[in-house]
CSV table of C-alpha atoms in Angstrom, one decimal:
chain,number,residue,atom,x,y,z
M,1,MET,CA,66.3,19.1,70.8
M,2,LYS,CA,68.8,17.9,72.7
M,3,THR,CA,71.1,14.9,71.2
M,4,TYR,CA,72.6,12.6,73.5
M,5,LEU,CA,75.2,9.5,72.5
M,6,VAL,CA,74.0,6.7,74.1
M,7,THR,CA,76.9,3.5,74.0
M,8,GLY,CA,76.3,0.0,74.8
M,9,CYS,CA,72.8,0.5,73.4
M,10,ALA,CA,71.8,-2.8,72.3
M,11,GLY,CA,72.6,-4.1,75.3
M,12,PHE,CA,70.5,-5.2,78.0
M,13,ILE,CA,70.4,-2.1,80.4
M,14,GLY,CA,71.4,0.3,77.4
M,15,SER,CA,68.2,-1.0,75.4
M,16,ASN,CA,65.8,-0.5,78.3
M,17,PHE,CA,67.3,2.4,78.9
M,18,VAL,CA,66.3,3.6,75.0
M,19,HIS,CA,63.2,2.4,75.8
M,20,TYR,CA,62.6,4.4,78.9
M,21,MET,CA,63.8,7.6,77.5
M,22,LEU,CA,60.9,7.6,74.0
M,23,GLU,CA,58.4,6.8,76.3
M,24,LYS,CA,58.7,9.6,78.0
M,25,TYR,CA,60.5,12.4,75.9
M,26,GLN,CA,59.4,13.2,72.7
M,27,ASP,CA,61.8,16.3,71.9
M,28,ILE,CA,65.4,14.2,72.3
M,29,ARG,CA,66.9,12.5,70.0
M,30,LEU,CA,69.4,9.5,70.6
M,31,VAL,CA,72.3,8.1,68.5
M,32,ASN,CA,72.8,4.5,69.8
M,33,LEU,CA,76.3,3.2,69.5
M,34,ASP,CA,77.0,-0.4,69.8
M,35,LYS,CA,79.4,-3.0,68.8
M,36,LEU,CA,76.3,-5.8,68.7
M,37,THR,CA,79.0,-8.1,70.0
M,38,TYR,CA,77.9,-11.3,71.8
M,39,ALA,CA,75.5,-9.1,74.8
M,40,GLY,CA,74.4,-6.9,72.2
M,41,ASN,CA,71.0,-7.6,70.1
M,42,LEU,CA,69.0,-5.4,67.5
M,43,GLU,CA,65.9,-6.8,68.6
M,44,ASN,CA,66.0,-5.2,71.9
M,45,LEU,CA,65.4,-2.1,69.7
M,46,LYS,CA,63.4,-3.6,66.8
M,47,ASP,CA,60.5,-1.8,67.9
M,48,VAL,CA,61.3,1.5,67.7
M,49,GLU,CA,64.0,1.5,64.5
M,50,GLY,CA,61.0,3.7,62.6
M,51,ASP,CA,61.3,6.2,65.4
M,52,PRO,CA,63.1,9.4,63.7
M,53,ARG,CA,64.3,10.6,67.3
M,54,HIS,CA,66.5,6.9,67.5
M,55,VAL,CA,69.6,6.6,65.4
M,56,PHE,CA,72.0,3.5,65.5
M,57,VAL,CA,75.2,2.9,64.9
M,58,GLN,CA,76.7,0.2,64.9
M,59,GLY,CA,80.3,0.6,65.9
M,60,ASP,CA,83.0,0.4,68.6
M,61,ILE,CA,83.7,2.9,71.2
M,62,CYS,CA,87.6,2.2,71.2
M,63,ASP,CA,87.5,3.5,67.1
M,64,LYS,CA,88.6,7.4,67.4
M,65,GLU,CA,88.0,7.9,64.1
M,66,LEU,CA,83.9,6.5,64.5
M,67,VAL,CA,83.8,8.5,68.0
M,68,GLU,CA,85.3,11.7,66.5
M,69,SER,CA,83.1,11.4,63.4
M,70,LEU,CA,79.5,11.1,65.6
M,71,PHE,CA,80.5,14.2,67.7
M,72,ALA,CA,81.5,16.5,64.6
M,73,LYS,CA,78.4,15.0,62.6
M,74,TYR,CA,75.6,15.0,65.5
M,75,ASP,CA,77.2,17.8,67.9
M,76,PHE,CA,76.3,16.0,70.9
M,77,ASP,CA,75.1,17.8,73.9
M,78,TYR,CA,75.1,14.4,76.6
M,79,VAL,CA,77.3,11.0,76.6
M,80,ILE,CA,75.8,8.2,78.4
M,81,ASN,CA,77.9,5.6,78.7
M,82,PHE,CA,76.4,1.7,78.9
M,83,ALA,CA,79.0,-0.1,76.7
M,84,ALA,CA,81.4,-2.2,78.7
M,85,GLU,CA,82.3,-6.0,78.8
M,86,SER,CA,80.6,-7.2,81.9
M,87,HIS,CA,80.3,-10.7,82.6
M,88,VAL,CA,83.0,-11.8,85.2
M,89,ASP,CA,83.8,-15.5,84.2
M,90,ARG,CA,84.6,-14.1,81.0
M,91,SER,CA,86.8,-11.2,82.2
M,92,ILE,CA,88.9,-14.2,84.1
M,93,SER,CA,89.2,-15.9,80.5
M,94,ASP,CA,90.0,-13.0,78.8
M,95,PRO,CA,91.1,-9.8,81.1
M,96,LEU,CA,92.7,-8.0,77.7
M,97,VAL,CA,89.8,-7.4,76.2
M,98,PHE,CA,87.6,-6.1,79.6
M,99,ALA,CA,90.8,-3.6,79.9
M,100,ARG,CA,90.4,-2.3,76.1
M,101,THR,CA,86.8,-2.2,76.2
M,102,ASN,CA,86.2,-0.8,79.6
M,103,VAL,CA,89.1,1.4,80.4
M,104,MET,CA,90.6,2.4,76.4
M,105,GLY,CA,87.1,3.1,75.2
M,106,THR,CA,86.1,5.1,78.3
M,107,LEU,CA,89.0,7.2,77.8
M,108,ASN,CA,88.8,7.5,74.1
M,109,LEU,CA,84.5,8.8,74.6
M,110,LEU,CA,86.2,10.6,77.5
M,111,GLU,CA,88.7,12.6,75.4
M,112,THR,CA,86.9,13.0,72.4
M,113,ALA,CA,84.0,14.9,74.5
M,114,ARG,CA,86.7,17.2,76.2
M,115,ARG,CA,88.7,18.3,73.1
M,116,LEU,CA,85.7,18.9,71.0
M,117,TRP,CA,83.5,20.7,73.9
M,118,GLN,CA,86.6,22.7,74.7
M,119,GLU,CA,86.6,23.7,71.5
M,120,SER,CA,83.0,25.3,71.3
M,121,PRO,CA,82.7,28.9,72.7
M,122,GLU,CA,80.3,27.5,75.6
M,123,CYS,CA,82.6,24.8,76.4
M,124,PHE,CA,81.4,22.5,78.9
M,125,GLU,CA,77.8,24.9,79.3
M,126,GLY,CA,75.2,22.7,79.1
M,127,LYS,CA,77.2,19.3,78.5
M,128,ARG,CA,77.6,16.4,80.7
M,129,PHE,CA,79.1,13.0,81.3
M,130,TYR,CA,77.4,10.3,82.5
M,131,HIS,CA,79.1,6.8,83.0
M,132,ILE,CA,77.1,3.6,84.2
M,133,SER,CA,78.9,1.9,86.8
M,134,THR,CA,78.7,-1.3,89.0
M,135,ASP,CA,78.9,-1.8,93.2
M,136,GLU,CA,81.5,-4.7,92.5
M,137,VAL,CA,84.2,-2.0,92.4
M,138,TYR,CA,84.0,-1.6,96.0
M,139,GLY,CA,84.6,-5.3,96.6
M,140,ALA,CA,82.6,-8.2,98.5
M,141,LEU,CA,80.3,-7.2,101.9
M,142,GLU,CA,81.0,-9.3,105.0
M,143,MET,CA,77.1,-10.5,106.3
M,144,GLY,CA,76.1,-7.7,108.0
M,145,SER,CA,78.7,-5.0,107.3
M,146,GLU,CA,77.1,-1.6,106.5
M,147,MET,CA,76.2,-1.0,102.7
M,148,PHE,CA,78.6,0.4,100.4
M,149,VAL,CA,78.1,4.5,99.9
M,150,GLU,CA,79.8,6.6,97.1
M,151,THR,CA,82.8,6.9,99.5
M,152,THR,CA,83.2,3.3,100.2
M,153,ARG,CA,86.9,2.7,99.2
M,154,TYR,CA,87.4,1.2,96.1
M,155,ASP,CA,88.8,-3.0,96.5
M,156,PRO,CA,87.9,-4.4,92.9
M,157,HIS,CA,88.4,-8.4,92.9
M,158,SER,CA,88.4,-9.6,89.8
M,159,PRO,CA,89.9,-8.2,86.0
M,160,TYR,CA,85.8,-6.7,85.4
M,161,SER,CA,85.6,-5.1,88.3
M,162,ALA,CA,88.8,-3.7,88.3
M,163,SER,CA,88.5,-2.3,84.7
M,164,LYS,CA,85.5,-0.8,86.0
M,165,ALA,CA,87.3,0.9,88.7
M,166,SER,CA,90.0,2.3,86.5
M,167,SER,CA,86.8,3.9,83.7
M,168,ASP,CA,85.1,5.5,87.0
M,169,HIS,CA,88.9,7.0,87.9
M,170,PHE,CA,89.1,8.0,84.8
M,171,VAL,CA,86.0,9.9,84.8
M,172,ARG,CA,86.4,11.4,87.9
M,173,ALA,CA,89.8,12.9,87.1
M,174,TYR,CA,88.1,14.3,83.5
M,175,HIS,CA,86.0,16.3,86.2
M,176,ASP,CA,88.6,17.2,88.4
M,177,THR,CA,91.0,18.2,85.7
M,178,TYR,CA,89.4,19.5,83.1
M,179,GLY,CA,86.2,20.6,84.5
M,180,MET,CA,84.4,18.4,82.4
M,181,PRO,CA,80.6,17.7,84.3
M,182,THR,CA,80.8,14.2,84.9
M,183,ILE,CA,78.5,11.6,87.2
M,184,VAL,CA,79.4,8.3,87.8
M,185,THR,CA,76.8,6.1,89.5
M,186,ASN,CA,77.2,2.3,90.7
M,187,CYS,CA,74.2,0.2,90.1
M,188,SER,CA,73.7,-3.4,91.7
M,189,ASN,CA,73.0,-6.4,89.7
M,190,ASN,CA,70.1,-5.8,87.3
M,191,TYR,CA,67.3,-8.1,86.2
M,192,GLY,CA,64.5,-7.6,83.9
M,193,PRO,CA,63.4,-7.6,80.2
M,194,ASN,CA,66.0,-9.0,77.6
M,195,GLN,CA,68.5,-9.7,80.0
M,196,PHE,CA,71.4,-11.8,77.9
M,197,PRO,CA,70.7,-15.7,79.2
M,198,GLU,CA,74.3,-16.3,80.8
M,199,LYS,CA,73.5,-13.8,83.6
M,200,LEU,CA,72.2,-15.3,86.9
M,201,ILE,CA,68.4,-14.6,86.7
M,202,PRO,CA,67.6,-16.1,83.4
M,203,LEU,CA,70.0,-18.7,83.3
M,204,PHE,CA,68.0,-20.2,86.1
M,205,ILE,CA,64.9,-20.0,84.8
M,206,ASN,CA,66.1,-21.1,81.2
M,207,ASN,CA,68.0,-24.4,83.2
M,208,ILE,CA,64.4,-24.8,84.9
M,209,ARG,CA,62.5,-24.8,81.7
M,210,HIS,CA,65.3,-27.3,80.0
M,211,ARG,CA,65.2,-29.5,83.0
M,212,LYS,CA,68.9,-28.8,83.2
M,213,PRO,CA,70.9,-28.4,87.0
M,214,LEU,CA,71.2,-25.0,88.9
M,215,PRO,CA,74.8,-24.1,88.7
M,216,VAL,CA,75.8,-23.4,92.4
M,217,TYR,CA,78.6,-20.9,92.9
M,218,GLY,CA,81.5,-21.3,95.3
M,219,LYS,CA,79.7,-23.0,98.6
M,220,GLY,CA,75.9,-21.7,97.4
M,221,LEU,CA,76.1,-19.0,100.4
M,222,ASN,CA,76.9,-15.5,98.4
M,223,VAL,CA,74.4,-12.8,98.5
M,224,ARG,CA,73.5,-10.5,95.5
M,225,ASP,CA,71.4,-7.5,95.9
M,226,TRP,CA,69.2,-7.2,92.8
M,227,LEU,CA,67.5,-3.8,90.7
M,228,TYR,CA,64.8,-4.0,88.2
M,229,VAL,CA,66.2,-2.7,85.5
M,230,GLU,CA,63.0,0.0,84.4
M,231,ASP,CA,63.7,1.5,87.5
M,232,HIS,CA,67.9,1.8,87.0
M,233,ALA,CA,66.1,3.4,83.6
M,234,ALA,CA,64.3,5.6,86.2
M,235,ALA,CA,66.9,6.2,88.4
M,236,ILE,CA,69.7,7.1,85.4
M,237,ASP,CA,67.3,10.0,84.2
M,238,LEU,CA,66.6,11.6,88.0
M,239,ILE,CA,69.8,11.6,88.4
M,240,PHE,CA,71.0,13.0,85.3
M,241,HIS,CA,68.4,15.8,85.1
């Protein structure tokens, strides 16, 4: 049985991934870590709380002692890092929180995994660190421009995207410096079940239901790509394996 540390498990994308994995695989154990901030909700995991393959731990990825104790207790084979502050408007009003969680939290996970995995006789054999990022690290596209690819130059424009870009660089640096098996994927905007209501699609739906105005951002000319969250979970599973 392979054991995964899944961070940010009670959030929108993380909880959908947990459901996807438990439905697809019988021989896994998911140790799910979440701080339960405004974006994390245990109701998202209520229907799996009795599943012996699912262990929930409330805590912060920045907590060095907690993360080390979990690695020592469960001897993780894999880390899948969803945990992040992710709302652009919040990052503008409080960028330090985004730097702490998205950069230092990711670095804490990386360093703990590196140190404990390297101490084992097999070192990194059979291990993997998967980091979920965003396409916003590449900046914005003009209409008619070519699509972003993995080699597109990073060009973040908000504290949120800058913090995610920094965490991406740390993940890749741990691969290049220490040989840690790492993966970074950069997804577009997700939508689907259990999304936090401040995000655009549920915000519009709720405002329509309650006959409230629909906010137009900027001049209303922005175009977004949308990815259904269960399709994203399936893509993570495919890339991971």
